[in-house]
Tab-separated table of C-alpha atoms in Angstrom:
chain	number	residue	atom	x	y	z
A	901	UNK	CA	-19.181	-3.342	-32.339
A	902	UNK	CA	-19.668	-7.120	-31.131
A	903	UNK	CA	-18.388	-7.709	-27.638
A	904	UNK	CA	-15.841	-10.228	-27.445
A	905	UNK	CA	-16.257	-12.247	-24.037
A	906	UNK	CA	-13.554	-13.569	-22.380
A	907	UNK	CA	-13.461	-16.258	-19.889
A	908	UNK	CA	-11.292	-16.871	-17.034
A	909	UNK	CA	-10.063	-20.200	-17.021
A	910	UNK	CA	-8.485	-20.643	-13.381
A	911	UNK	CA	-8.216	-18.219	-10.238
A	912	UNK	CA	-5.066	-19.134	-7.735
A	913	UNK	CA	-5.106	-17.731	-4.531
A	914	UNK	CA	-1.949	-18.350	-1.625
A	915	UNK	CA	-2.959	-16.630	1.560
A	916	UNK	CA	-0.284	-16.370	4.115
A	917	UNK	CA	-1.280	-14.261	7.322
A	918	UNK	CA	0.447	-10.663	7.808
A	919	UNK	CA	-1.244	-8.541	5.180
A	920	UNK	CA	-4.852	-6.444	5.741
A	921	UNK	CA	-6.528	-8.996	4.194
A	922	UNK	CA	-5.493	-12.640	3.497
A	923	UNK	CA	-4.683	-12.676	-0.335
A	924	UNK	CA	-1.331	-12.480	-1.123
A	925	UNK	CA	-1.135	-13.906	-4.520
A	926	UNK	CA	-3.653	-13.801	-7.387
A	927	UNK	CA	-3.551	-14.826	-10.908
A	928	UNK	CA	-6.032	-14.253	-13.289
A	929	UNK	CA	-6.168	-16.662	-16.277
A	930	UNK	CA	-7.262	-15.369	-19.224
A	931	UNK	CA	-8.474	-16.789	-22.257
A	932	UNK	CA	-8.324	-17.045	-25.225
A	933	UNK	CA	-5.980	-14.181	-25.112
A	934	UNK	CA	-3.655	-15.831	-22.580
A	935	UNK	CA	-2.449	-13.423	-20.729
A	936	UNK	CA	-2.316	-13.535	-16.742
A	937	UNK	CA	-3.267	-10.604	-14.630
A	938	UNK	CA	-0.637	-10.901	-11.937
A	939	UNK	CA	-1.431	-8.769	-8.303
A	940	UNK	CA	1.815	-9.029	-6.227
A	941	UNK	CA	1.364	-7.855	-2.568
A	942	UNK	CA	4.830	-5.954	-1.419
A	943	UNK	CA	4.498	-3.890	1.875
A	944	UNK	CA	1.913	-3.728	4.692
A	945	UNK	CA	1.826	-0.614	6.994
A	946	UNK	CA	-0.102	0.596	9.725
A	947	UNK	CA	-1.268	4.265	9.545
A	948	UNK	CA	0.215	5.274	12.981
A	949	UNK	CA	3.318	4.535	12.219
A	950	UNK	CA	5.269	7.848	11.254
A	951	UNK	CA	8.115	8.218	9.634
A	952	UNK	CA	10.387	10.455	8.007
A	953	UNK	CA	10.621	10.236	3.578
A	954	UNK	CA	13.549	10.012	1.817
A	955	UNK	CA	14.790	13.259	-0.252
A	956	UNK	CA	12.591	13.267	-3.068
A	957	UNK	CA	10.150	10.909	-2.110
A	958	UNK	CA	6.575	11.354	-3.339
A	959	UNK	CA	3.872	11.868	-1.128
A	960	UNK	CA	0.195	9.938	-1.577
A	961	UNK	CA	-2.904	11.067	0.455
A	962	UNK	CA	-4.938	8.734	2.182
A	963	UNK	CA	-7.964	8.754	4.289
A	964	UNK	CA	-8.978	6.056	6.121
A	965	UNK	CA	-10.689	5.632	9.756
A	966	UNK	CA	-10.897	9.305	11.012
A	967	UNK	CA	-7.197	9.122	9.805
A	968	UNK	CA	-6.132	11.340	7.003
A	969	UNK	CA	-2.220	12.113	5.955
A	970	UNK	CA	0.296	11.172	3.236
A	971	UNK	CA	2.660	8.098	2.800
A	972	UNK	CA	5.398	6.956	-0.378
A	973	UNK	CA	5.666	4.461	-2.247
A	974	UNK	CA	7.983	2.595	-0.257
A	975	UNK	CA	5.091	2.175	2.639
A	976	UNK	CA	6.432	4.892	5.091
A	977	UNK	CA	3.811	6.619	6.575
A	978	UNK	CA	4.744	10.677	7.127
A	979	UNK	CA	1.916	12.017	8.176
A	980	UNK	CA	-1.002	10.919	10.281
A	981	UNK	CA	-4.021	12.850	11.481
A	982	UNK	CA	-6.843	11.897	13.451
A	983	UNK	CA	-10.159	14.448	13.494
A	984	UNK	CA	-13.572	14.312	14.813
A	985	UNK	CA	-15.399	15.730	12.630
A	986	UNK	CA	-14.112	15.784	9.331
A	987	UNK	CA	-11.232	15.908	6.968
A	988	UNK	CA	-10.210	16.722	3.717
A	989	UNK	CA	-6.961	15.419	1.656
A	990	UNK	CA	-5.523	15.428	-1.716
A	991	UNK	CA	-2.627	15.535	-3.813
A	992	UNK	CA	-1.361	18.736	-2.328
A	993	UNK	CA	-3.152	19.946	1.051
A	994	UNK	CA	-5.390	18.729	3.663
A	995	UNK	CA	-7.241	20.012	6.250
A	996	UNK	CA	-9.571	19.404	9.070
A	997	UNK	CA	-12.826	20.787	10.673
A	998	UNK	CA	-15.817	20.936	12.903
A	999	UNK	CA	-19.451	21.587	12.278
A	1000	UNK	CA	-19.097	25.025	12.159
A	1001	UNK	CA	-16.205	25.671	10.214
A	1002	UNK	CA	-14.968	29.196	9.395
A	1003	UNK	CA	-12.004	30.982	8.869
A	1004	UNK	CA	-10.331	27.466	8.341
A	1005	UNK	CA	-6.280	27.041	8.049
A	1006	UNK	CA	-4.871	24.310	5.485
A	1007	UNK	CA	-1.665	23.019	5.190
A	1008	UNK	CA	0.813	21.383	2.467
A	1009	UNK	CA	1.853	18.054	2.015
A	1010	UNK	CA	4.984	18.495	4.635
A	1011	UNK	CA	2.449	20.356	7.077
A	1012	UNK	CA	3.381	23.766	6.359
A	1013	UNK	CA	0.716	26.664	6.278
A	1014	UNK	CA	-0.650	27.169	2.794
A	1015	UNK	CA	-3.547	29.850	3.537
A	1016	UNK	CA	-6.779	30.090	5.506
A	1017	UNK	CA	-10.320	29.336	4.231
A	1018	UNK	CA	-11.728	32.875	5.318
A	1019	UNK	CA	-15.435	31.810	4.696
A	1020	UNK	CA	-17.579	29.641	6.103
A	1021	UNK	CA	-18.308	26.060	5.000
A	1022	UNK	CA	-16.937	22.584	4.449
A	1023	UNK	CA	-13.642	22.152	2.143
A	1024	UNK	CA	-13.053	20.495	-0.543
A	1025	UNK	CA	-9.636	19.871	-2.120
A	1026	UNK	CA	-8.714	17.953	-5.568
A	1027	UNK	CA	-5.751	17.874	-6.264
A	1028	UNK	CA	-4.346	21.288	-6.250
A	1029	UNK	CA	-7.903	22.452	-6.415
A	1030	UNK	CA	-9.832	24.380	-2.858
A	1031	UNK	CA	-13.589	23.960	-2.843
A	1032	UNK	CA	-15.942	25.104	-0.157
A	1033	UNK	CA	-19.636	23.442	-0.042
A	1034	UNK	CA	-21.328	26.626	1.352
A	1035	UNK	CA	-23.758	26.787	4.318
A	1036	UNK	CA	-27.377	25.623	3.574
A	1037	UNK	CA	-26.036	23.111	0.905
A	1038	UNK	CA	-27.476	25.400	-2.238
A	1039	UNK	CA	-23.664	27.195	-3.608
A	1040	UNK	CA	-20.148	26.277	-3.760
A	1041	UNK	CA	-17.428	28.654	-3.662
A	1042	UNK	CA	-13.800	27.851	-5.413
A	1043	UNK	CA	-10.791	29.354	-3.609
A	1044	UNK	CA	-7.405	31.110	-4.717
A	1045	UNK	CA	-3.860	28.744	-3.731
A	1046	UNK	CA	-3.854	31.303	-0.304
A	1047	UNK	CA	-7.648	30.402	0.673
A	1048	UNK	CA	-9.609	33.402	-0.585
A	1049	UNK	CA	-12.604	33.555	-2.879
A	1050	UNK	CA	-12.325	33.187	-6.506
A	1051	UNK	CA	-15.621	32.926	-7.523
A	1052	UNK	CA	-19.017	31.467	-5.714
A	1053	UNK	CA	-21.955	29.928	-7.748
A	1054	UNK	CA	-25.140	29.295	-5.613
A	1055	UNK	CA	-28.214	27.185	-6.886
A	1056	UNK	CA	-31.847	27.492	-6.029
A	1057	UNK	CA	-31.966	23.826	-4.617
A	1058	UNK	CA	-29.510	21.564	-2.743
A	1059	UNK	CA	-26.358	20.343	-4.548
A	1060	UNK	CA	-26.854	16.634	-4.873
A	1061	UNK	CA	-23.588	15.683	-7.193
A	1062	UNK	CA	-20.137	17.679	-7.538
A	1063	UNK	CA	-17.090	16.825	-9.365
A	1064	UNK	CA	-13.846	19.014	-11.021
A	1065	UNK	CA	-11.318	17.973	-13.097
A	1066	UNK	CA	-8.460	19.480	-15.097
A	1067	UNK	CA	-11.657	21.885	-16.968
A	1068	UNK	CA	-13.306	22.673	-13.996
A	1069	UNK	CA	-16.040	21.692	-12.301
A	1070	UNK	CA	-20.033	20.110	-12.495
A	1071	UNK	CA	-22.508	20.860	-10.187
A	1072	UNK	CA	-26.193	19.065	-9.942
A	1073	UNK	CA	-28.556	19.974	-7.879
A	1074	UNK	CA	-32.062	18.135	-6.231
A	1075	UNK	CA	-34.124	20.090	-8.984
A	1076	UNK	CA	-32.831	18.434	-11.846
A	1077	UNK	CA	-30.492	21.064	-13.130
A	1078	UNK	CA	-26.739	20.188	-14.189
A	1079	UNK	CA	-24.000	22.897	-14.569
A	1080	UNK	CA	-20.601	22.929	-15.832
A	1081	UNK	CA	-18.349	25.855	-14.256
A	1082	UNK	CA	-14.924	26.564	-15.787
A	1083	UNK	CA	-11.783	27.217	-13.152
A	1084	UNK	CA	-12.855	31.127	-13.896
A	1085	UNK	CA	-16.081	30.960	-12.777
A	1086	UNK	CA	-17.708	30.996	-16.051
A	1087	UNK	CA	-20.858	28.788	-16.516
A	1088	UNK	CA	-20.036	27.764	-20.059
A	1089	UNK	CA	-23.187	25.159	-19.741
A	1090	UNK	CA	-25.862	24.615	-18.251
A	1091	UNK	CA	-28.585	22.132	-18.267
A	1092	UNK	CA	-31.728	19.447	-17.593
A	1093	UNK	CA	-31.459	15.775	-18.463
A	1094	UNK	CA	-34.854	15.397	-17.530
A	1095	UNK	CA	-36.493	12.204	-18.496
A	1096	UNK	CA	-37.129	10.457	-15.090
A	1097	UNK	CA	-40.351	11.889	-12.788
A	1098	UNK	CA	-37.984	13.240	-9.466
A	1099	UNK	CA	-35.188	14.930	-12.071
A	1100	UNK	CA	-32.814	15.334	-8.891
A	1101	UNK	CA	-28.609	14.633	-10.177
A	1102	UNK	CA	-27.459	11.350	-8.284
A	1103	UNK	CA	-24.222	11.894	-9.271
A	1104	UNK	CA	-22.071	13.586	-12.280
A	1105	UNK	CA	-18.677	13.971	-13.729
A	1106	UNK	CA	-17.012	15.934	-16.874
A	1107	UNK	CA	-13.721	14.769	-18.478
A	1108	UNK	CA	-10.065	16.300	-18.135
A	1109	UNK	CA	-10.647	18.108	-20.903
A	1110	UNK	CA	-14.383	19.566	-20.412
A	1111	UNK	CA	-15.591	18.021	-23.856
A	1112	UNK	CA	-18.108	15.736	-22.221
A	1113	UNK	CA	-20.361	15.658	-19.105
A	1114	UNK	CA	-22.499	12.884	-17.430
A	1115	UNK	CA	-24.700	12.129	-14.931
A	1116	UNK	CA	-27.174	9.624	-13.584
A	1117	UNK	CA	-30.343	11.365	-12.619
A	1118	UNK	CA	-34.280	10.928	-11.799
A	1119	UNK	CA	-36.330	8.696	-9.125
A	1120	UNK	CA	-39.010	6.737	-11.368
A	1121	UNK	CA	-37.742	6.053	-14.390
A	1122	UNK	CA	-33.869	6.991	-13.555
A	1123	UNK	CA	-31.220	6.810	-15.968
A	1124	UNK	CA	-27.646	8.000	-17.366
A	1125	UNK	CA	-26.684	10.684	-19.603
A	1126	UNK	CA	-23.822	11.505	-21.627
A	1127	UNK	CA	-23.689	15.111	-23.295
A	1128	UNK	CA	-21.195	16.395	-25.269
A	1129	UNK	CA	-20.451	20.183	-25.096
A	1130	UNK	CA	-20.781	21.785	-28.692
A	1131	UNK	CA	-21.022	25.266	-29.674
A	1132	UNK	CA	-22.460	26.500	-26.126
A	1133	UNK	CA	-24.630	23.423	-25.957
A	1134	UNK	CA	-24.914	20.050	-24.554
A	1135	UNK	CA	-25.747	17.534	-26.924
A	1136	UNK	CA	-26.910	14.451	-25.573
A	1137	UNK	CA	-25.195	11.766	-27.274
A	1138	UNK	CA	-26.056	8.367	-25.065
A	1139	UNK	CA	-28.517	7.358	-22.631
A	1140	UNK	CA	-30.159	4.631	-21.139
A	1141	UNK	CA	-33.382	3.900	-18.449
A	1142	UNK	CA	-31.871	2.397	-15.617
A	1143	UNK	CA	-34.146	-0.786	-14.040
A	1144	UNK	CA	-33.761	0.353	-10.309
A	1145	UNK	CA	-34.622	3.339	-8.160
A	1146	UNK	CA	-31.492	4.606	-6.144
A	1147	UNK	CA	-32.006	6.532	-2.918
A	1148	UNK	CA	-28.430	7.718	-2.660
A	1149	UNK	CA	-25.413	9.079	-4.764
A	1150	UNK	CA	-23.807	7.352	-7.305
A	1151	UNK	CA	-20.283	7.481	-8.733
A	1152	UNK	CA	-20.083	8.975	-12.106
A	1153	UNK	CA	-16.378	8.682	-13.449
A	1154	UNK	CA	-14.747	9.766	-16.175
A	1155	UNK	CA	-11.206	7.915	-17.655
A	1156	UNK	CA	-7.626	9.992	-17.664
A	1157	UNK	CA	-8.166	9.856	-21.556
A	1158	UNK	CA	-11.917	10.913	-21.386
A	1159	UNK	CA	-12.761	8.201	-24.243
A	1160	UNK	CA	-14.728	6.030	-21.056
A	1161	UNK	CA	-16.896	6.786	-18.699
A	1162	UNK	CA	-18.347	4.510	-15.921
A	1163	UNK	CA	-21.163	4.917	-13.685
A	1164	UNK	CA	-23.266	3.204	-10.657
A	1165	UNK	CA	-26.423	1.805	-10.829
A	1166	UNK	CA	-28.584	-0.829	-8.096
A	1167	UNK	CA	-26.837	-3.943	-9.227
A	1168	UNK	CA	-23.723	-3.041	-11.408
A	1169	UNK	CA	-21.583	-0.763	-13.422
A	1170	UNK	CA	-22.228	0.563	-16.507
A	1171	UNK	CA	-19.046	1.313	-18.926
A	1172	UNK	CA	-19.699	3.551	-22.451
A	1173	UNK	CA	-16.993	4.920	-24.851
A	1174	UNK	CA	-17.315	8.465	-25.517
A	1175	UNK	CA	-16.164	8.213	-29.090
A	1176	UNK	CA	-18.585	5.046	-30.716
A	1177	UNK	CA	-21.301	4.940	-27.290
A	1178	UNK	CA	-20.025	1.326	-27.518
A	1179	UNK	CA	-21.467	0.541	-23.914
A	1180	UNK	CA	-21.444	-2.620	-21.669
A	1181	UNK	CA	-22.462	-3.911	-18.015
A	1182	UNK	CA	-20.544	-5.924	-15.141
A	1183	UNK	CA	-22.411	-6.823	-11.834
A	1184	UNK	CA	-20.342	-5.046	-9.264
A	1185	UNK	CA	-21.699	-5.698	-5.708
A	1186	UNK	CA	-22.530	-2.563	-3.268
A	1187	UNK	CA	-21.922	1.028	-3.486
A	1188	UNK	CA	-19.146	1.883	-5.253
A	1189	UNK	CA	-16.947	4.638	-3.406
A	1190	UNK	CA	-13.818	4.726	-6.209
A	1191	UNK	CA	-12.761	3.723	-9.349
A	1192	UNK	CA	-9.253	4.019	-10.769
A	1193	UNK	CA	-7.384	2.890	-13.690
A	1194	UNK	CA	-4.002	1.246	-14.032
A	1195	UNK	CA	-1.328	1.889	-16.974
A	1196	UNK	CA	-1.447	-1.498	-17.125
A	1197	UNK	CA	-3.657	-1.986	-20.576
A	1198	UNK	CA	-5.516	0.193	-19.096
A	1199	UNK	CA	-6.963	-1.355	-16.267
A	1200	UNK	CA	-10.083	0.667	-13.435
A	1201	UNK	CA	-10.019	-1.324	-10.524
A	1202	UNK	CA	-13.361	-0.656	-8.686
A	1203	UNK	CA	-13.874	-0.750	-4.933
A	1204	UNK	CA	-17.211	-0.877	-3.552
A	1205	UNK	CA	-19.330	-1.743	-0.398
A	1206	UNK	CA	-22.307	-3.855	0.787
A	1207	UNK	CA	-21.790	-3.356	4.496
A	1208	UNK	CA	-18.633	-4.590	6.171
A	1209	UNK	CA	-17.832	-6.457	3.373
A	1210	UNK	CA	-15.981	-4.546	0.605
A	1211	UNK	CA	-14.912	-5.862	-3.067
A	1212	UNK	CA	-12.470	-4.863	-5.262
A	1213	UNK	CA	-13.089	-5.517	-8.940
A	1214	UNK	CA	-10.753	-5.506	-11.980
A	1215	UNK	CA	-12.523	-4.587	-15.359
A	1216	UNK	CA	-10.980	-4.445	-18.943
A	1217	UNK	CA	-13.147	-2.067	-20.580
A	1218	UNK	CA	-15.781	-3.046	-23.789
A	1219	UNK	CA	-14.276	-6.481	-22.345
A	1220	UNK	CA	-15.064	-8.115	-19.059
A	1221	UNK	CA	-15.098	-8.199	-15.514
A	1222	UNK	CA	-11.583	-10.038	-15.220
A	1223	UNK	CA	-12.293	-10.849	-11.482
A	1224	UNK	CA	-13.032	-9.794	-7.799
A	1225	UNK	CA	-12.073	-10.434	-4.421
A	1226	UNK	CA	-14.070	-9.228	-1.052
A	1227	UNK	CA	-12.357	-8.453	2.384
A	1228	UNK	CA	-14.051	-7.313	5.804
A	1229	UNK	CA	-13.364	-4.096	7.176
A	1230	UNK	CA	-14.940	-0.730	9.090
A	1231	UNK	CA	-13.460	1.668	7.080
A	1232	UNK	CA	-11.666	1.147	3.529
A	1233	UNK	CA	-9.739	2.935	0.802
A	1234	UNK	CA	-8.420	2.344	-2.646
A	1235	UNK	CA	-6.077	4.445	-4.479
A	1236	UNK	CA	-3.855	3.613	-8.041
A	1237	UNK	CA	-0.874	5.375	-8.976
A	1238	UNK	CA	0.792	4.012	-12.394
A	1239	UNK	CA	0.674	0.070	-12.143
A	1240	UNK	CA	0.727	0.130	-8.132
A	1241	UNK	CA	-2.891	-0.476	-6.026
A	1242	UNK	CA	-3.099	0.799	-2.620
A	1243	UNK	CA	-5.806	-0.693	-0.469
A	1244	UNK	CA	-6.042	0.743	2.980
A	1245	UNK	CA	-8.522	-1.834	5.650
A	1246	UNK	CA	-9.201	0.089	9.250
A	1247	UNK	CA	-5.638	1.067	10.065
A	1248	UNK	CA	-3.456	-0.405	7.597
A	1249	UNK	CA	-2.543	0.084	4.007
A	1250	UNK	CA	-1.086	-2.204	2.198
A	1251	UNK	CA	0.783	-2.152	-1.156
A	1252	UNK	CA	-0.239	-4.324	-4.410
A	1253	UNK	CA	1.895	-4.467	-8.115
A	1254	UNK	CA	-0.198	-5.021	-11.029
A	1255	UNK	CA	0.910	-6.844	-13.910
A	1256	UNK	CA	-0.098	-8.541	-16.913
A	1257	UNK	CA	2.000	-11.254	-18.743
């Protein structure tokens, strides 16, 4: 399936001090479909400023500067936590610990007790999902809602790549070796892309609904695999050499839908549809740390880092990159939530509405 390139025509930018960074306004022209991707900025907030929701309010975790907590939609901070050492948020707990964390106590979205962590390691939650990384770095242990072991699976090398989703959760490890793990601690697959010299998983992801895994892999000769699960197997239905060597992980994501899946590579993104391996490249700049997609025709918005200077990029899919834009900070974040972009810079977050007319 031919490509069809589109080219932006114009790119207006106000600025008008107040917000993290200095855009305030953006249009994206595009033709020849003619449609204008509108980002509206509407609230600015700084992280230390607490306040108390509404009734009913939803709460939306952030991390962001040795600051972790929760805030709504209408930019009121409710809860803000510094730590040391580290932190871990999501959807519905967080927590914080030290080096040697055992026995460790989370907590709910409103900062109530939800259960203790009774073994040792470093947490790991996902939405309403409880991960421990175990000590040594070889197993990983998934935990009841209270904090107690529900099943531990432990690897004869170093985990390298992790990921769950609504079907559970992938696992790849320095030796080459990727697993898929279901929420009931059944490994229902379980193997080696291969291919490259140094096999080790760079990074991995399966979709919502555990039909397909992938992963970028290898030193020497690296490159990206998509497998789809059939019949106890994993049948490898894309791949590709990648040019580059990468000495560190990668971001391997897969859509809401599970039809696309991106992943990072030394230069770029790479973008390839599950259902026709239809696949495609944009030059995204840096590391990518997140990816997220819009409702807006569906939309991923990609942020990623090349020192202090951190880019967020809008891509349409089997399309184009539709633009960027690049802002200076210590410490960022990116989240998405329907057809609303949060962007947190250092101690501020800051509120952007997407639209396309």
């Amino acid at each position: 399936m031919k490509i069809i390139n589109k080219f932006i025509n114009s790119i207006r930018i106000l600025c008008i001090a107040g917000l993290i960074f200095s855009v305030l306004y953006i249009i994206l022209a595009v033709r020849p479909l003619g449609s204008e991707l509108f980002l509206t900025p509407v609230w600015t907030t700084d992280i230390t400023h607490v306040q108390e929701k509404e009734e009913n309010e939803e709460l939306f975790p952030f991390k962001l500067n040795k600051t972790l907590g929760y805030f709504t939609e209408s930019g009121k901070i409710v809860t803000s936590i510094p730590y040391d050492y580290k932190g871990s948020v999501s959807s519905h707990y967080y927590t914080t610990y030290n080096a040697n964390a055992s026995r460790t106590p989370f907590y709910t979205t409103l900062g109530e007790d939800a259960g203790t962590i009774i073994d040792a390691g470093f947490p790991y939650f996902d939405d309403d999902r409880i991960y421990l990384f175990l000590p040594g770095g070889v197993g990983v242990e998934k935990c009841n809602s209270d904090g107690s072991r529900n099943w531990i699976y432990e690897g004869s090398s170093p985990i390298t790549a992790f990921a769950s989703s609504a079907a559970g959760a992938v696992v790849g490890f320095a030796d080459g070796n990727l697993v898929s793990i279901t929420h009931e601690g059944i490994v229902d697959q379980s193997f080696a892309p291969g291919g490259s010299d140094y096999p080790v998983i760079l990074g991995a992801d399966m979709s919502d609904d555990g039909k397909f895994m992938a992963c970028v892999s290898g030193q020497d000769r690296p490159r990206f695999v998509l497998a789809e699960k059939q019949d106890g197997h994993s049948r490898i239905i894309y791949h590709e050499y990648l040019a580059k060597n990468q000495a560190h992980q990668v971001l391997v994501h897969f859509d809401n839908k599970g039809d696309t899946v991106f992943f990072n590579y030394n230069g770029g993104v790479g973008i390839v549809s599950t259902k026709t391996q239809e696949h495609l490249h944009v030059n995204v700049p840096g590391i990518v740390m997140s990816m997220h997609e819009t409702t807006v025709d569906d939309l991923t918005f990609i942020l990623s880092r090349d020192g202090e200077n951190y880019t967020i990029s809008v891509v349409e899919p089997f399309a184009s990159l539709l633009g960027s834009f690049t802002f200076k900070a210590q410490h960022a974040f990116m989240a998405v939530y329907n057809d609303k972009l949060y962007i947190g810079k250092d101690s501020r977050i800051s509120q952007v509405t997407v639209a396309r007319k």
